[in-house]
Amino acid sequence: MDAGTGGGTGAGTAPGADAPRPRGGPLAGVRVVELAGIGPGPFAAMILGDLGADVVRVDRPGSAWPHIDPRWDITNRNKRSVLLDLKREGSAERVLDLVERADVLVEGYRPGVAERLGVGPDACLTRNPRLVYGRMTGWGQEGPLARRAGHDIDYVAITGALGVIGPAEGRPAVPANLLGDYAGGSLYLVVGVLAALHGVRAGGAGQVVDAAIVDGTAHLTTMLHGMMAAGAWRDRREANLLDGGTPWYDTYAAADGRYLAVGPLEPRFWEGFLELVGLAGDPTLPDRDDASRRSELRAAIAARIAERTRDEWMEVFADTDACVAPVLSLREAPDHPHLAARGTFVEHDGLVQPAPAPRFSDTPGAIRRGPSRPGADAVEVARDWGVPALAGASAPGPEPAPGSDAVPDAGPRPGAPDAPGE
């Protein structure tokens, strides 16, 4: 694995320019203030940092959520940290000093909390009218549930997204916090921030970006709503083309208990799949188009896949268009030959982690620094951002013992869409 780049290696120059373009990612020169939280806010700020932005995270003294040593919290890579207790007099002014010099602010408090702390949109945009103020919440800034606590599972549940995942007769399957927090939340916040930033650089004013996980997750289901309106999607689990409702888009257990993901949707890929598993030409095999016999077809495939181990099957499917892939664990994924060849995972300071994405031919993103330690960068940030008062207002907190899960203030962390508010 490489040391942390996330894409191209071009070394070109800007059209008509004599000097090389600045390196460090396409967002090099963009300044971001992140008001520390949990979940989607930090991940969104990490993405901006991966793309080259200078991200300063304002951490809260005594707070340490999630309950892991900060050295392993990869979502805080490519950031610098200062410590400020926004409930103390003068701390909000220090944040506004940073805001005055920033392009973007990201916060994940419950509605109204940032305003009470003196760092809401009005205060920040008064200080810097060109600021993009990104707000990350679960329920949104308004609506009956806006001030309620919640977590990823709740947000994806009410949008219908959770209801399409899992077996027909069993419980809905929980997709970790990938679908709501990160897909419906972080990525939509980043899209909104970059769009608003483009508007500012085109001569427009700064503005507030309201990124709600419920909005983003609902937006992800757009195609399914279209298919349902057309009669091509049933509003129940395991009854459709893409939810495990067909034998040719499902997972199957191999002889060793590990799984294959099978997805030969198109007829020509399906024919190749049947050939490779030894079912082509079997007169007892039900026709793929006979919906009444799909359980028989699925059983025939399952019986055949169960005859070999997962890795033995992958040797059979190697270099074919059968659309079959091994279901890998998180620990296995970095060593897959394709991902290894692409550098999809990298190692930085001894931590194996996903590389920055997407890739850029001329200004690749990179992992420039590991997870920030709360408050460790105050002097450096004070110098680089021209806020000398910050150096004296922020000091690093105690370093947790290696491997220790014990942290001060172990309750839910304010400042996150998932957590109780201030």
PDB file of C-alpha atoms in Angstrom, residues 65-312:
ATOM      1  CA  TRP A  65     -16.995  10.675  21.555  1.00  0.00           C
ATOM      2  CA  PRO A  66     -16.813   8.135  20.016  1.00  0.00           C
ATOM      3  CA  HIS A  67     -15.212   6.124  22.781  1.00  0.00           C
ATOM      4  CA  ILE A  68     -11.953   5.361  21.033  1.00  0.00           C
ATOM      5  CA  ASP A  69      -8.487   6.747  21.413  1.00  0.00           C
ATOM      6  CA  PRO A  70      -8.352   9.883  19.216  1.00  0.00           C
ATOM      7  CA  ARG A  71      -5.271   8.442  17.505  1.00  0.00           C
ATOM      8  CA  TRP A  72      -7.490   5.848  15.812  1.00  0.00           C
ATOM      9  CA  ASP A  73     -10.353   8.160  14.812  1.00  0.00           C
ATOM     10  CA  ILE A  74      -9.595   8.255  11.099  1.00  0.00           C
ATOM     11  CA  THR A  75     -12.526  10.588  10.389  1.00  0.00           C
ATOM     12  CA  ASN A  76     -10.362  13.289  11.960  1.00  0.00           C
ATOM     13  CA  ARG A  77      -7.479  12.864   9.522  1.00  0.00           C
ATOM     14  CA  ASN A  78      -6.347  15.855   7.461  1.00  0.00           C
ATOM     15  CA  LYS A  79      -7.508  18.246  10.189  1.00  0.00           C
ATOM     16  CA  ARG A  80      -5.974  20.428  12.852  1.00  0.00           C
ATOM     17  CA  SER A  81      -7.580  20.874  16.252  1.00  0.00           C
ATOM     18  CA  VAL A  82      -8.072  23.679  18.739  1.00  0.00           C
ATOM     19  CA  LEU A  83      -9.903  23.457  22.059  1.00  0.00           C
ATOM     20  CA  LEU A  84     -12.613  25.968  22.939  1.00  0.00           C
ATOM     21  CA  ASP A  85     -15.481  25.708  25.405  1.00  0.00           C
ATOM     22  CA  LEU A  86     -18.198  27.666  23.644  1.00  0.00           C
ATOM     23  CA  LYS A  87     -20.082  28.060  26.933  1.00  0.00           C
ATOM     24  CA  ARG A  88     -17.247  30.185  28.276  1.00  0.00           C
ATOM     25  CA  GLU A  89     -17.074  33.922  27.716  1.00  0.00           C
ATOM     26  CA  GLY A  90     -14.866  34.882  24.800  1.00  0.00           C
ATOM     27  CA  SER A  91     -14.828  31.471  23.115  1.00  0.00           C
ATOM     28  CA  ALA A  92     -17.510  32.361  20.589  1.00  0.00           C
ATOM     29  CA  GLU A  93     -15.454  35.409  19.615  1.00  0.00           C
ATOM     30  CA  ARG A  94     -12.453  33.180  18.922  1.00  0.00           C
ATOM     31  CA  VAL A  95     -14.599  31.032  16.632  1.00  0.00           C
ATOM     32  CA  LEU A  96     -15.841  34.160  14.858  1.00  0.00           C
ATOM     33  CA  ASP A  97     -12.211  35.222  14.393  1.00  0.00           C
ATOM     34  CA  LEU A  98     -11.677  31.955  12.540  1.00  0.00           C
ATOM     35  CA  VAL A  99     -14.945  32.385  10.631  1.00  0.00           C
ATOM     36  CA  GLU A 100     -13.808  35.785   9.403  1.00  0.00           C
ATOM     37  CA  ARG A 101     -10.907  34.064   7.646  1.00  0.00           C
ATOM     38  CA  ALA A 102     -12.781  30.931   6.560  1.00  0.00           C
ATOM     39  CA  ASP A 103     -14.629  29.889   3.424  1.00  0.00           C
ATOM     40  CA  VAL A 104     -16.783  27.206   5.053  1.00  0.00           C
ATOM     41  CA  LEU A 105     -18.142  26.327   8.479  1.00  0.00           C
ATOM     42  CA  VAL A 106     -19.585  22.903   9.313  1.00  0.00           C
ATOM     43  CA  GLU A 107     -21.681  22.279  12.419  1.00  0.00           C
ATOM     44  CA  GLY A 108     -23.916  19.431  13.563  1.00  0.00           C
ATOM     45  CA  TYR A 109     -25.781  20.828  16.561  1.00  0.00           C
ATOM     46  CA  ARG A 110     -29.493  20.511  17.146  1.00  0.00           C
ATOM     47  CA  PRO A 111     -31.514  23.426  15.743  1.00  0.00           C
ATOM     48  CA  GLY A 112     -30.981  26.575  17.807  1.00  0.00           C
ATOM     49  CA  VAL A 113     -27.880  25.411  19.686  1.00  0.00           C
ATOM     50  CA  ALA A 114     -25.344  27.242  17.520  1.00  0.00           C
ATOM     51  CA  GLU A 115     -27.414  30.411  17.834  1.00  0.00           C
ATOM     52  CA  ARG A 116     -27.458  30.131  21.646  1.00  0.00           C
ATOM     53  CA  LEU A 117     -23.694  29.631  21.662  1.00  0.00           C
ATOM     54  CA  GLY A 118     -23.180  32.778  19.586  1.00  0.00           C
ATOM     55  CA  VAL A 119     -21.935  31.060  16.443  1.00  0.00           C
ATOM     56  CA  GLY A 120     -25.158  30.693  14.473  1.00  0.00           C
ATOM     57  CA  PRO A 121     -25.596  31.703  10.834  1.00  0.00           C
ATOM     58  CA  ASP A 122     -26.519  35.322  11.530  1.00  0.00           C
ATOM     59  CA  ALA A 123     -23.466  35.961  13.697  1.00  0.00           C
ATOM     60  CA  CYS A 124     -21.131  34.168  11.303  1.00  0.00           C
ATOM     61  CA  LEU A 125     -22.483  35.703   8.079  1.00  0.00           C
ATOM     62  CA  THR A 126     -22.404  39.162   9.664  1.00  0.00           C
ATOM     63  CA  ARG A 127     -18.711  38.651  10.339  1.00  0.00           C
ATOM     64  CA  ASN A 128     -18.080  37.037   6.926  1.00  0.00           C
ATOM     65  CA  PRO A 129     -20.810  37.596   4.282  1.00  0.00           C
ATOM     66  CA  ARG A 130     -19.078  35.191   1.866  1.00  0.00           C
ATOM     67  CA  LEU A 131     -19.136  32.255   4.280  1.00  0.00           C
ATOM     68  CA  VAL A 132     -20.790  28.954   3.366  1.00  0.00           C
ATOM     69  CA  TYR A 133     -22.462  27.803   6.593  1.00  0.00           C
ATOM     70  CA  GLY A 134     -23.072  24.045   6.475  1.00  0.00           C
ATOM     71  CA  ARG A 135     -25.604  22.601   8.926  1.00  0.00           C
ATOM     72  CA  MET A 136     -25.741  18.832   9.464  1.00  0.00           C
ATOM     73  CA  THR A 137     -28.740  17.368  11.272  1.00  0.00           C
ATOM     74  CA  GLY A 138     -30.761  14.181  11.232  1.00  0.00           C
ATOM     75  CA  TRP A 139     -34.279  15.591  11.056  1.00  0.00           C
ATOM     76  CA  GLY A 140     -33.547  19.028   9.550  1.00  0.00           C
ATOM     77  CA  GLN A 141     -33.819  22.563  10.884  1.00  0.00           C
ATOM     78  CA  GLU A 142     -37.600  22.526  11.058  1.00  0.00           C
ATOM     79  CA  GLY A 143     -40.508  20.073  11.220  1.00  0.00           C
ATOM     80  CA  PRO A 144     -42.227  18.197  14.054  1.00  0.00           C
ATOM     81  CA  LEU A 145     -39.163  16.048  14.810  1.00  0.00           C
ATOM     82  CA  ALA A 146     -36.500  18.743  14.346  1.00  0.00           C
ATOM     83  CA  ARG A 147     -35.601  19.012  18.032  1.00  0.00           C
ATOM     84  CA  ARG A 148     -35.871  15.311  18.828  1.00  0.00           C
ATOM     85  CA  ALA A 149     -32.905  13.009  19.357  1.00  0.00           C
ATOM     86  CA  GLY A 150     -32.322  10.322  16.773  1.00  0.00           C
ATOM     87  CA  HIS A 151     -29.778   8.081  15.126  1.00  0.00           C
ATOM     88  CA  ASP A 152     -29.067   6.829  11.616  1.00  0.00           C
ATOM     89  CA  ILE A 153     -31.455   3.899  12.025  1.00  0.00           C
ATOM     90  CA  ASP A 154     -34.349   6.256  12.815  1.00  0.00           C
ATOM     91  CA  TYR A 155     -33.669   8.561   9.873  1.00  0.00           C
ATOM     92  CA  VAL A 156     -33.447   5.771   7.302  1.00  0.00           C
ATOM     93  CA  ALA A 157     -36.526   4.117   8.805  1.00  0.00           C
ATOM     94  CA  ILE A 158     -38.955   6.978   8.170  1.00  0.00           C
ATOM     95  CA  THR A 159     -37.714   7.595   4.620  1.00  0.00           C
ATOM     96  CA  GLY A 160     -38.593   4.070   3.485  1.00  0.00           C
ATOM     97  CA  ALA A 161     -34.955   3.209   2.807  1.00  0.00           C
ATOM     98  CA  LEU A 162     -34.601   0.792   5.728  1.00  0.00           C
ATOM     99  CA  GLY A 163     -37.832  -0.930   4.738  1.00  0.00           C
ATOM    100  CA  VAL A 164     -36.403  -2.181   1.429  1.00  0.00           C
ATOM    101  CA  ILE A 165     -33.395  -3.965   2.979  1.00  0.00           C
ATOM    102  CA  GLY A 166     -33.535  -7.488   4.377  1.00  0.00           C
ATOM    103  CA  PRO A 167     -35.473 -10.728   4.013  1.00  0.00           C
ATOM    104  CA  ALA A 168     -39.170 -10.707   3.187  1.00  0.00           C
ATOM    105  CA  GLU A 169     -40.250 -12.577   6.292  1.00  0.00           C
ATOM    106  CA  GLY A 170     -37.565 -11.347   8.661  1.00  0.00           C
ATOM    107  CA  ARG A 171     -36.484  -8.062  10.183  1.00  0.00           C
ATOM    108  CA  PRO A 172     -35.220  -5.154   8.084  1.00  0.00           C
ATOM    109  CA  ALA A 173     -31.417  -5.405   7.877  1.00  0.00           C
ATOM    110  CA  VAL A 174     -29.516  -2.525   9.478  1.00  0.00           C
ATOM    111  CA  PRO A 175     -26.853  -1.195   7.034  1.00  0.00           C
ATOM    112  CA  ALA A 176     -24.493   0.017   9.808  1.00  0.00           C
ATOM    113  CA  ASN A 177     -24.606   3.840   9.629  1.00  0.00           C
ATOM    114  CA  LEU A 178     -23.506   3.988   6.007  1.00  0.00           C
ATOM    115  CA  LEU A 179     -26.851   4.702   4.354  1.00  0.00           C
ATOM    116  CA  GLY A 180     -28.090   7.540   6.564  1.00  0.00           C
ATOM    117  CA  ASP A 181     -25.183   9.255   8.289  1.00  0.00           C
ATOM    118  CA  TYR A 182     -22.691   9.042   5.469  1.00  0.00           C
ATOM    119  CA  ALA A 183     -24.599   8.617   2.183  1.00  0.00           C
ATOM    120  CA  GLY A 184     -27.724  10.612   3.041  1.00  0.00           C
ATOM    121  CA  GLY A 185     -25.904  12.994   5.361  1.00  0.00           C
ATOM    122  CA  SER A 186     -22.193  13.630   4.831  1.00  0.00           C
ATOM    123  CA  LEU A 187     -22.162  13.357   1.058  1.00  0.00           C
ATOM    124  CA  TYR A 188     -25.169  15.646   0.638  1.00  0.00           C
ATOM    125  CA  LEU A 189     -23.600  18.192   2.967  1.00  0.00           C
ATOM    126  CA  VAL A 190     -20.402  18.115   0.911  1.00  0.00           C
ATOM    127  CA  VAL A 191     -22.353  18.492  -2.354  1.00  0.00           C
ATOM    128  CA  GLY A 192     -24.255  21.436  -0.878  1.00  0.00           C
ATOM    129  CA  VAL A 193     -21.141  23.101   0.506  1.00  0.00           C
ATOM    130  CA  LEU A 194     -19.255  22.797  -2.778  1.00  0.00           C
ATOM    131  CA  ALA A 195     -22.235  24.098  -4.775  1.00  0.00           C
ATOM    132  CA  ALA A 196     -22.609  27.082  -2.452  1.00  0.00           C
ATOM    133  CA  LEU A 197     -18.860  27.706  -2.531  1.00  0.00           C
ATOM    134  CA  HIS A 198     -19.005  27.733  -6.333  1.00  0.00           C
ATOM    135  CA  GLY A 199     -21.784  30.305  -6.101  1.00  0.00           C
ATOM    136  CA  VAL A 200     -19.688  32.536  -3.852  1.00  0.00           C
ATOM    137  CA  ARG A 201     -16.727  32.336  -6.191  1.00  0.00           C
ATOM    138  CA  ALA A 202     -18.999  33.232  -9.085  1.00  0.00           C
ATOM    139  CA  GLY A 203     -19.863  36.476  -7.316  1.00  0.00           C
ATOM    140  CA  GLY A 204     -22.761  35.404  -5.123  1.00  0.00           C
ATOM    141  CA  ALA A 205     -23.255  35.837  -1.398  1.00  0.00           C
ATOM    142  CA  GLY A 206     -22.562  33.326   1.308  1.00  0.00           C
ATOM    143  CA  GLN A 207     -25.479  31.206   2.467  1.00  0.00           C
ATOM    144  CA  VAL A 208     -26.678  28.447   4.771  1.00  0.00           C
ATOM    145  CA  VAL A 209     -26.700  24.833   3.563  1.00  0.00           C
ATOM    146  CA  ASP A 210     -29.305  22.788   5.464  1.00  0.00           C
ATOM    147  CA  ALA A 211     -28.301  19.135   5.039  1.00  0.00           C
ATOM    148  CA  ALA A 212     -30.762  16.793   6.776  1.00  0.00           C
ATOM    149  CA  ILE A 213     -30.158  13.056   6.747  1.00  0.00           C
ATOM    150  CA  VAL A 214     -33.862  12.416   6.135  1.00  0.00           C
ATOM    151  CA  ASP A 215     -33.758  14.635   3.029  1.00  0.00           C
ATOM    152  CA  GLY A 216     -30.621  13.070   1.597  1.00  0.00           C
ATOM    153  CA  THR A 217     -31.703   9.500   2.309  1.00  0.00           C
ATOM    154  CA  ALA A 218     -35.122  10.116   0.761  1.00  0.00           C
ATOM    155  CA  HIS A 219     -33.364  11.582  -2.286  1.00  0.00           C
ATOM    156  CA  LEU A 220     -31.360   8.346  -2.640  1.00  0.00           C
ATOM    157  CA  THR A 221     -34.613   6.433  -3.178  1.00  0.00           C
ATOM    158  CA  THR A 222     -35.574   8.495  -6.258  1.00  0.00           C
ATOM    159  CA  MET A 223     -35.165   5.653  -8.745  1.00  0.00           C
ATOM    160  CA  LEU A 224     -37.201   3.275  -6.593  1.00  0.00           C
ATOM    161  CA  HIS A 225     -40.103   5.735  -6.455  1.00  0.00           C
ATOM    162  CA  GLY A 226     -40.008   5.998 -10.234  1.00  0.00           C
ATOM    163  CA  MET A 227     -39.983   2.222 -10.617  1.00  0.00           C
ATOM    164  CA  MET A 228     -42.849   1.891  -8.136  1.00  0.00           C
ATOM    165  CA  ALA A 229     -44.925   4.432 -10.044  1.00  0.00           C
ATOM    166  CA  ALA A 230     -44.280   2.448 -13.230  1.00  0.00           C
ATOM    167  CA  GLY A 231     -45.354  -0.800 -11.578  1.00  0.00           C
ATOM    168  CA  ALA A 232     -41.823  -2.195 -11.695  1.00  0.00           C
ATOM    169  CA  TRP A 233     -41.217  -2.157  -7.924  1.00  0.00           C
ATOM    170  CA  ARG A 234     -43.360  -3.737  -5.215  1.00  0.00           C
ATOM    171  CA  ASP A 235     -43.498  -1.954  -1.881  1.00  0.00           C
ATOM    172  CA  ARG A 236     -42.199  -4.904   0.119  1.00  0.00           C
ATOM    173  CA  ARG A 237     -38.853  -6.602   0.722  1.00  0.00           C
ATOM    174  CA  GLU A 238     -37.382  -9.393  -1.419  1.00  0.00           C
ATOM    175  CA  ALA A 239     -39.964  -8.913  -4.147  1.00  0.00           C
ATOM    176  CA  ASN A 240     -37.937  -6.911  -6.648  1.00  0.00           C
ATOM    177  CA  LEU A 241     -35.040  -7.024  -9.044  1.00  0.00           C
ATOM    178  CA  LEU A 242     -32.491  -5.282  -6.806  1.00  0.00           C
ATOM    179  CA  ASP A 243     -33.479  -6.359  -3.289  1.00  0.00           C
ATOM    180  CA  GLY A 244     -32.750 -10.092  -3.403  1.00  0.00           C
ATOM    181  CA  GLY A 245     -36.132 -10.874  -4.869  1.00  0.00           C
ATOM    182  CA  THR A 246     -34.618 -12.725  -7.837  1.00  0.00           C
ATOM    183  CA  PRO A 247     -32.177 -15.662  -7.839  1.00  0.00           C
ATOM    184  CA  TRP A 248     -29.814 -13.783 -10.137  1.00  0.00           C
ATOM    185  CA  TYR A 249     -29.288 -10.842  -7.772  1.00  0.00           C
ATOM    186  CA  ASP A 250     -28.590 -12.343  -4.359  1.00  0.00           C
ATOM    187  CA  THR A 251     -25.940 -13.802  -2.064  1.00  0.00           C
ATOM    188  CA  TYR A 252     -25.138 -17.508  -1.723  1.00  0.00           C
ATOM    189  CA  ALA A 253     -23.243 -19.462   0.917  1.00  0.00           C
ATOM    190  CA  ALA A 254     -20.230 -21.449  -0.259  1.00  0.00           C
ATOM    191  CA  ALA A 255     -18.978 -24.683   1.286  1.00  0.00           C
ATOM    192  CA  ASP A 256     -16.902 -22.835   3.882  1.00  0.00           C
ATOM    193  CA  GLY A 257     -19.806 -20.676   5.075  1.00  0.00           C
ATOM    194  CA  ARG A 258     -18.517 -17.578   3.301  1.00  0.00           C
ATOM    195  CA  TYR A 259     -20.593 -15.852   0.682  1.00  0.00           C
ATOM    196  CA  LEU A 260     -20.653 -14.922  -2.984  1.00  0.00           C
ATOM    197  CA  ALA A 261     -22.517 -11.901  -4.362  1.00  0.00           C
ATOM    198  CA  VAL A 262     -24.205 -12.996  -7.577  1.00  0.00           C
ATOM    199  CA  GLY A 263     -25.540 -10.356  -9.968  1.00  0.00           C
ATOM    200  CA  PRO A 264     -25.745 -11.427 -13.640  1.00  0.00           C
ATOM    201  CA  LEU A 265     -28.784  -9.268 -14.446  1.00  0.00           C
ATOM    202  CA  GLU A 266     -28.450  -9.268 -18.232  1.00  0.00           C
ATOM    203  CA  PRO A 267     -29.361 -12.501 -20.073  1.00  0.00           C
ATOM    204  CA  ARG A 268     -25.923 -12.922 -21.666  1.00  0.00           C
ATOM    205  CA  PHE A 269     -24.197 -12.624 -18.289  1.00  0.00           C
ATOM    206  CA  TRP A 270     -26.749 -15.034 -16.814  1.00  0.00           C
ATOM    207  CA  GLU A 271     -25.994 -17.592 -19.490  1.00  0.00           C
ATOM    208  CA  GLY A 272     -22.284 -17.335 -18.746  1.00  0.00           C
ATOM    209  CA  PHE A 273     -22.972 -17.746 -15.035  1.00  0.00           C
ATOM    210  CA  LEU A 274     -24.997 -20.914 -15.575  1.00  0.00           C
ATOM    211  CA  GLU A 275     -22.232 -22.328 -17.756  1.00  0.00           C
ATOM    212  CA  LEU A 276     -19.606 -21.722 -15.082  1.00  0.00           C
ATOM    213  CA  VAL A 277     -21.628 -23.260 -12.249  1.00  0.00           C
ATOM    214  CA  GLY A 278     -22.511 -26.273 -14.384  1.00  0.00           C
ATOM    215  CA  LEU A 279     -26.237 -25.651 -14.703  1.00  0.00           C
ATOM    216  CA  ALA A 280     -26.388 -24.700 -18.382  1.00  0.00           C
ATOM    217  CA  GLY A 281     -28.487 -27.138 -20.365  1.00  0.00           C
ATOM    218  CA  ASP A 282     -29.968 -28.789 -17.257  1.00  0.00           C
ATOM    219  CA  PRO A 283     -33.493 -29.802 -18.384  1.00  0.00           C
ATOM    220  CA  THR A 284     -34.789 -29.685 -14.796  1.00  0.00           C
ATOM    221  CA  LEU A 285     -33.669 -26.101 -14.234  1.00  0.00           C
ATOM    222  CA  PRO A 286     -36.673 -23.730 -14.100  1.00  0.00           C
ATOM    223  CA  ASP A 287     -36.806 -20.978 -16.704  1.00  0.00           C
ATOM    224  CA  ARG A 288     -35.570 -17.633 -15.432  1.00  0.00           C
ATOM    225  CA  ASP A 289     -38.733 -15.886 -16.622  1.00  0.00           C
ATOM    226  CA  ASP A 290     -41.041 -18.235 -14.710  1.00  0.00           C
ATOM    227  CA  ALA A 291     -41.708 -16.193 -11.557  1.00  0.00           C
ATOM    228  CA  SER A 292     -43.709 -19.044 -10.003  1.00  0.00           C
ATOM    229  CA  ARG A 293     -40.620 -21.295  -9.877  1.00  0.00           C
ATOM    230  CA  ARG A 294     -38.003 -18.817  -8.640  1.00  0.00           C
ATOM    231  CA  SER A 295     -37.669 -20.618  -5.321  1.00  0.00           C
ATOM    232  CA  GLU A 296     -36.676 -23.777  -7.212  1.00  0.00           C
ATOM    233  CA  LEU A 297     -34.169 -21.863  -9.308  1.00  0.00           C
ATOM    234  CA  ARG A 298     -32.664 -20.276  -6.221  1.00  0.00           C
ATOM    235  CA  ALA A 299     -32.388 -23.657  -4.499  1.00  0.00           C
ATOM    236  CA  ALA A 300     -30.596 -25.153  -7.514  1.00  0.00           C
ATOM    237  CA  ILE A 301     -28.043 -22.338  -7.528  1.00  0.00           C
ATOM    238  CA  ALA A 302     -27.593 -22.514  -3.755  1.00  0.00           C
ATOM    239  CA  ALA A 303     -26.950 -26.259  -3.894  1.00  0.00           C
ATOM    240  CA  ARG A 304     -24.327 -25.842  -6.598  1.00  0.00           C
ATOM    241  CA  ILE A 305     -22.533 -22.933  -4.869  1.00  0.00           C
ATOM    242  CA  ALA A 306     -22.439 -24.959  -1.638  1.00  0.00           C
ATOM    243  CA  GLU A 307     -20.233 -27.551  -3.338  1.00  0.00           C
ATOM    244  CA  ARG A 308     -17.063 -25.401  -3.259  1.00  0.00           C
ATOM    245  CA  THR A 309     -15.468 -22.804  -1.013  1.00  0.00           C
ATOM    246  CA  ARG A 310     -15.793 -19.136  -1.727  1.00  0.00           C
ATOM    247  CA  ASP A 311     -12.224 -18.796  -2.939  1.00  0.00           C
ATOM    248  CA  GLU A 312     -12.486 -21.908  -5.117  1.00  0.00           C
TER     249      GLU A 312
END
